[in-house]
Short mmCIF file of C-alpha atoms in Angstrom, two decimals:
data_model
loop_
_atom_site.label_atom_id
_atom_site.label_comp_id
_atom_site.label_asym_id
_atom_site.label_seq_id
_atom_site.Cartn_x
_atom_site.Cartn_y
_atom_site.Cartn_z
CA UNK A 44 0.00 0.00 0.00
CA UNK A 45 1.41 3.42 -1.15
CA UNK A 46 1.32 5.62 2.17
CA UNK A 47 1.59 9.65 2.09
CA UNK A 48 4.89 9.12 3.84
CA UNK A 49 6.02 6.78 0.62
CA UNK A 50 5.02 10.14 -1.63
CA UNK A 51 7.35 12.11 1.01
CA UNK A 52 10.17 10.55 0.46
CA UNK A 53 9.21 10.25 -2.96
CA UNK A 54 9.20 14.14 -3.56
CA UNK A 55 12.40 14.90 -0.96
CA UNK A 56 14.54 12.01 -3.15
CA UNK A 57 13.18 14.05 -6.23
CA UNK A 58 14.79 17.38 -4.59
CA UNK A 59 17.81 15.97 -3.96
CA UNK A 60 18.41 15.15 -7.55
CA UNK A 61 17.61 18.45 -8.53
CA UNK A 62 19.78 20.56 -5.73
CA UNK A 63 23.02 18.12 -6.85
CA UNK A 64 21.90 19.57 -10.63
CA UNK A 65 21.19 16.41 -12.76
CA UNK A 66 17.59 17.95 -13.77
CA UNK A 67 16.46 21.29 -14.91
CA UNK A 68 13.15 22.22 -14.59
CA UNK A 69 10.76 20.10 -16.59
CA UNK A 70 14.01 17.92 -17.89
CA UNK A 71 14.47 14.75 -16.14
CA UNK A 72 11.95 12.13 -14.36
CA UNK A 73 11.91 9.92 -11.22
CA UNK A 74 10.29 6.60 -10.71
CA UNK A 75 9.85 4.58 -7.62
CA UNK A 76 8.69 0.62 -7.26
CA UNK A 77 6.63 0.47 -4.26
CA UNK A 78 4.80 -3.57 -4.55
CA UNK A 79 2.93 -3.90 -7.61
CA UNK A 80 2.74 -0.27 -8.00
CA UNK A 81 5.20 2.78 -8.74
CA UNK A 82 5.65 6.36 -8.29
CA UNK A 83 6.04 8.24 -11.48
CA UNK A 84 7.06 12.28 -11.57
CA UNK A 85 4.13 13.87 -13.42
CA UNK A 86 4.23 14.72 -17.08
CA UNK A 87 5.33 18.66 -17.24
CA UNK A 88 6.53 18.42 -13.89
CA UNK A 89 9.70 20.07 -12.45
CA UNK A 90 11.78 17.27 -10.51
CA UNK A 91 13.52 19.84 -8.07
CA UNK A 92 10.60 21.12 -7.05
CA UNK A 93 8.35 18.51 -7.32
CA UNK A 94 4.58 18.12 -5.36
CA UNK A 95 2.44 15.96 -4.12
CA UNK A 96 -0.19 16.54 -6.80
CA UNK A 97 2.49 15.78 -9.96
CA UNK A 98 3.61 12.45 -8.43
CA UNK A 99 1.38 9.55 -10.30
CA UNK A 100 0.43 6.40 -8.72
CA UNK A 101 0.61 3.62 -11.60
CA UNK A 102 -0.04 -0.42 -11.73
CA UNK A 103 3.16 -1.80 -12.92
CA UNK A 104 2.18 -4.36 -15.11
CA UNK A 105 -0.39 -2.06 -17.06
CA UNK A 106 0.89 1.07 -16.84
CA UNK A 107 -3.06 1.90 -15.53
CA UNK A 108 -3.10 5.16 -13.31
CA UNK A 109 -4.61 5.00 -10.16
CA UNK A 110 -4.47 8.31 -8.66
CA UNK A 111 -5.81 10.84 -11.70
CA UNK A 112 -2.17 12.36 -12.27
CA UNK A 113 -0.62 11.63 -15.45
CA UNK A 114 2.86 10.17 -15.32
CA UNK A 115 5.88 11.61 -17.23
CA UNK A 116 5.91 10.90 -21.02
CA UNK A 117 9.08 8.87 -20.14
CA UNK A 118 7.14 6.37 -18.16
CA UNK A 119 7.11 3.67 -20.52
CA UNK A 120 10.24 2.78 -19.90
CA UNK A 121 10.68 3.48 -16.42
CA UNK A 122 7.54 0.67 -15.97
CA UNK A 123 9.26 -1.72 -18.54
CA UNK A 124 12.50 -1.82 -16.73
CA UNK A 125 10.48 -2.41 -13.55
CA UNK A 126 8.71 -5.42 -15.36
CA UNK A 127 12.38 -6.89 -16.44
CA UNK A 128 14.23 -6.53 -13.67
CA UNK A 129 12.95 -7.32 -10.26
CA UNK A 130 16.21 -6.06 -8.74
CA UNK A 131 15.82 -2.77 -9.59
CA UNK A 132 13.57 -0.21 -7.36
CA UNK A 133 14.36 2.87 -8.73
CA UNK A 134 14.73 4.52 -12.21
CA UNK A 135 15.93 8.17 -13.09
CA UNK A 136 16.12 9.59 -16.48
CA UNK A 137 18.64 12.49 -16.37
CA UNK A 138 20.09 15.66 -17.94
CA UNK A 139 22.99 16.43 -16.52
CA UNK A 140 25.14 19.55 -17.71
CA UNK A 141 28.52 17.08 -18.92
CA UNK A 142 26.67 13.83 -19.68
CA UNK A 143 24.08 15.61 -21.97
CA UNK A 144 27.24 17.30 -23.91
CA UNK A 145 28.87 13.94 -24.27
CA UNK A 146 25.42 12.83 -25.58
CA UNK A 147 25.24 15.38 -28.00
CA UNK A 148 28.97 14.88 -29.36
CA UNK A 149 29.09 13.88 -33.20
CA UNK A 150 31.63 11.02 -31.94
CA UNK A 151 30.38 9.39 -28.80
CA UNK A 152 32.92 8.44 -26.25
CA UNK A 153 33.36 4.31 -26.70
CA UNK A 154 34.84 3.94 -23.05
CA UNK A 155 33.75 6.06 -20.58
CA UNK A 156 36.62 3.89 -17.89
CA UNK A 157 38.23 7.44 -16.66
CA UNK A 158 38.12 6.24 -13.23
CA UNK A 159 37.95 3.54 -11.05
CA UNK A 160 34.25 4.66 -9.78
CA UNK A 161 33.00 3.93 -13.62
CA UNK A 162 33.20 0.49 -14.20
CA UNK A 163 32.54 -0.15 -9.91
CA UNK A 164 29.55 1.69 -9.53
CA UNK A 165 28.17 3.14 -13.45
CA UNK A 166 28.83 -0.44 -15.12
CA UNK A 167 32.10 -0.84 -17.48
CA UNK A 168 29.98 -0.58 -20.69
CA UNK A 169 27.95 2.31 -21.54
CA UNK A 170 25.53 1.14 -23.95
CA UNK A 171 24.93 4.36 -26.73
CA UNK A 172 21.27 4.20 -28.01
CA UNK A 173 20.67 6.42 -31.00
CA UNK A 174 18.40 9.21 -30.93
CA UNK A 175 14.09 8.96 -30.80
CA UNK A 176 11.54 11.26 -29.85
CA UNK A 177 11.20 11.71 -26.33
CA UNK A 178 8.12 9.44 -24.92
CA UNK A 179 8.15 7.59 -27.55
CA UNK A 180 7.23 3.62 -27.78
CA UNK A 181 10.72 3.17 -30.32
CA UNK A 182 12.63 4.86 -27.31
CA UNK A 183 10.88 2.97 -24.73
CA UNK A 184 11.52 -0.39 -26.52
CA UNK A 185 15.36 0.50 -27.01
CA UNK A 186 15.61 1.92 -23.24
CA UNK A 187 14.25 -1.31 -22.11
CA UNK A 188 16.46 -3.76 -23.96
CA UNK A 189 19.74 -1.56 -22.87
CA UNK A 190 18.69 -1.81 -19.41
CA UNK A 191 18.16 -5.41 -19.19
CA UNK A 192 21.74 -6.48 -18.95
CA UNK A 193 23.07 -2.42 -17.44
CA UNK A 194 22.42 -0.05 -14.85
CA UNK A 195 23.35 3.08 -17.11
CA UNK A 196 22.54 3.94 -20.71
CA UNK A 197 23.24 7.08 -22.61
CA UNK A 198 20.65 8.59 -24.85
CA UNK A 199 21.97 10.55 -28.08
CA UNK A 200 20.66 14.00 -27.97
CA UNK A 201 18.76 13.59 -24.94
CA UNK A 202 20.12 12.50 -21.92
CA UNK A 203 20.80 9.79 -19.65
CA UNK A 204 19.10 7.06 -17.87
CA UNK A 205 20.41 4.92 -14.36
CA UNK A 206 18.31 2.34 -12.34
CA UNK A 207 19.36 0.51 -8.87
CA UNK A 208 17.85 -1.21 -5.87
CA UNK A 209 17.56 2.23 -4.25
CA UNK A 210 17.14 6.39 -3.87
CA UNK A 211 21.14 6.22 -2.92
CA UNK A 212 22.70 3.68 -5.71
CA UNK A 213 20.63 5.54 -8.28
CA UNK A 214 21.96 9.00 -7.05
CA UNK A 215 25.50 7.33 -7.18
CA UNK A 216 25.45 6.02 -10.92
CA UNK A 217 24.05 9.78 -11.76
CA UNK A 218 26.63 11.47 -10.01
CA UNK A 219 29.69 9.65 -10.98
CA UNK A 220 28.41 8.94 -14.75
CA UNK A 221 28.26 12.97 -14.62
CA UNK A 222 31.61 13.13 -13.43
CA UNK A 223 33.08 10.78 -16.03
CA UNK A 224 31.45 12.81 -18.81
CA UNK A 225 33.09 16.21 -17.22
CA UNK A 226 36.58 14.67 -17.17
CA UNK A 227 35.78 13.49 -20.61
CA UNK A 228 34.56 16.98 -21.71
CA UNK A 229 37.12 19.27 -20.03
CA UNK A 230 40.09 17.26 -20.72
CA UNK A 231 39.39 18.12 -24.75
CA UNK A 232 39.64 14.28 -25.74
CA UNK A 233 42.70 13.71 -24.36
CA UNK A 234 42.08 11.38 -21.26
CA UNK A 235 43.27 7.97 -20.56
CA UNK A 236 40.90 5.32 -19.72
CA UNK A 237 41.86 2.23 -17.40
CA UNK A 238 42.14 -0.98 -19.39
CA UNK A 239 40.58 -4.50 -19.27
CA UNK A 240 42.97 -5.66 -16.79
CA UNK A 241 42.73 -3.20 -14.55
CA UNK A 242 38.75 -3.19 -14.48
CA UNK A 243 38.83 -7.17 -13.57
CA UNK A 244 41.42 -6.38 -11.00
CA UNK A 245 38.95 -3.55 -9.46
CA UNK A 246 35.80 -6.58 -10.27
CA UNK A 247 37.60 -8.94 -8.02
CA UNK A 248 39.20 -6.61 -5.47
CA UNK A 249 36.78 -4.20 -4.92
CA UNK A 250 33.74 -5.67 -5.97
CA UNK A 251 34.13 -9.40 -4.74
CA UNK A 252 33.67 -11.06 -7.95
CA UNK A 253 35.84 -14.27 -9.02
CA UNK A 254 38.71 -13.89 -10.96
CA UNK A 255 38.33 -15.49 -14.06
#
């Protein structure tokens, strides 16, 4: 059961996204699994200052609103990813300042490995899906298939998208894939980025996964 102090937290997780700058006004949209259900920022709705009344309540499954508001135009794939991975809680399409002017280079960063905080917390690939309208189905189909198999996809001339088991892994992948992008941006092209070996020695040593 979705409680008003669910929609609370809800709208104060919303804020902090937009005081740490990854959303601009209307840009930018926040999702929530609560059971069956989800929270959904409200289409036209301003993340850093969102309200009670521009937070949608909507089934899962169906995408069928519940409480009258009508969820952002993005919500198609913030409900899909829900529906293919039961690990993740959380889903926040972003438009960062750097990461939006990586996604609207001609030539698209391949490795985005600048630091060890990449490939630990944002995922070591960056899948690179190719521009659609915004709220679209075709962007909502490609959205969902990237984020079946990665916690972070970029979105050509748009923006970004991160998912996670909660409010503070999502905020995380944001943060850091913003701070990869600035590195990337302000160092004119010419950054190193760590190589294969080094990202399996940070996968076993930092993250706990077998060496293989």
């Amino acid at each position: 059961m979705i409680t008003d102090e669910h929609i609370e937290q809800f709208i104060a997780q919303a804020h902090r996204v937009g005081d740490a700058g990854l959303t601009l006004c209307s840009s930018g949209n926040l999702s929530w699994r609560i059971g069956e259900n989800a929270l959904v920022s409200g289409t036209g709705s301003w993340v850093p200052t969102l309200s009670k009344e521009k937070v949608a309540v909507c089934k899962i499954e169906t995408g069928e609103v519940l409480n009258g508001v009508r969820p952002s135009m993005e919500s198609g794939f913030h409900l899909g990813i829900f529906r293919e991975r039961p690990d993740v809680n959380v889903v926040l399409h972003f438009q960062s300042c750097y990461a939006t002017a990586v996604a609207c280079m001609k030539q698209v960063p391949a490795d985005f490995n600048v630091t060890a905080e990449i490939p630990c917390h944002v995922g070591s690939e960056i899948p690179v899906i190719p521009y659609f309208r915004p709220g679209s189905p075709e962007l909502a189909s490609h959205v969902i298939q990237a984020m079946k198999n990665h916690n972070s996809a970029l979105l050509q001339k748009h923006g970004q998208v991160v998912c996670g088991k909660n409010f503070d892994e999502v905020f995380e992948r944001a943060t850091f894939f913003e701070m990869a992008c600035r590195i990337i941006v302000l160092s004119g092209g010419e950054y190193q980025t760590l190589s294969k070996a080094e990202i399996e020695d940070l996968e076993t040593y930092i993250l706990g996964k077998k060496a293989k």
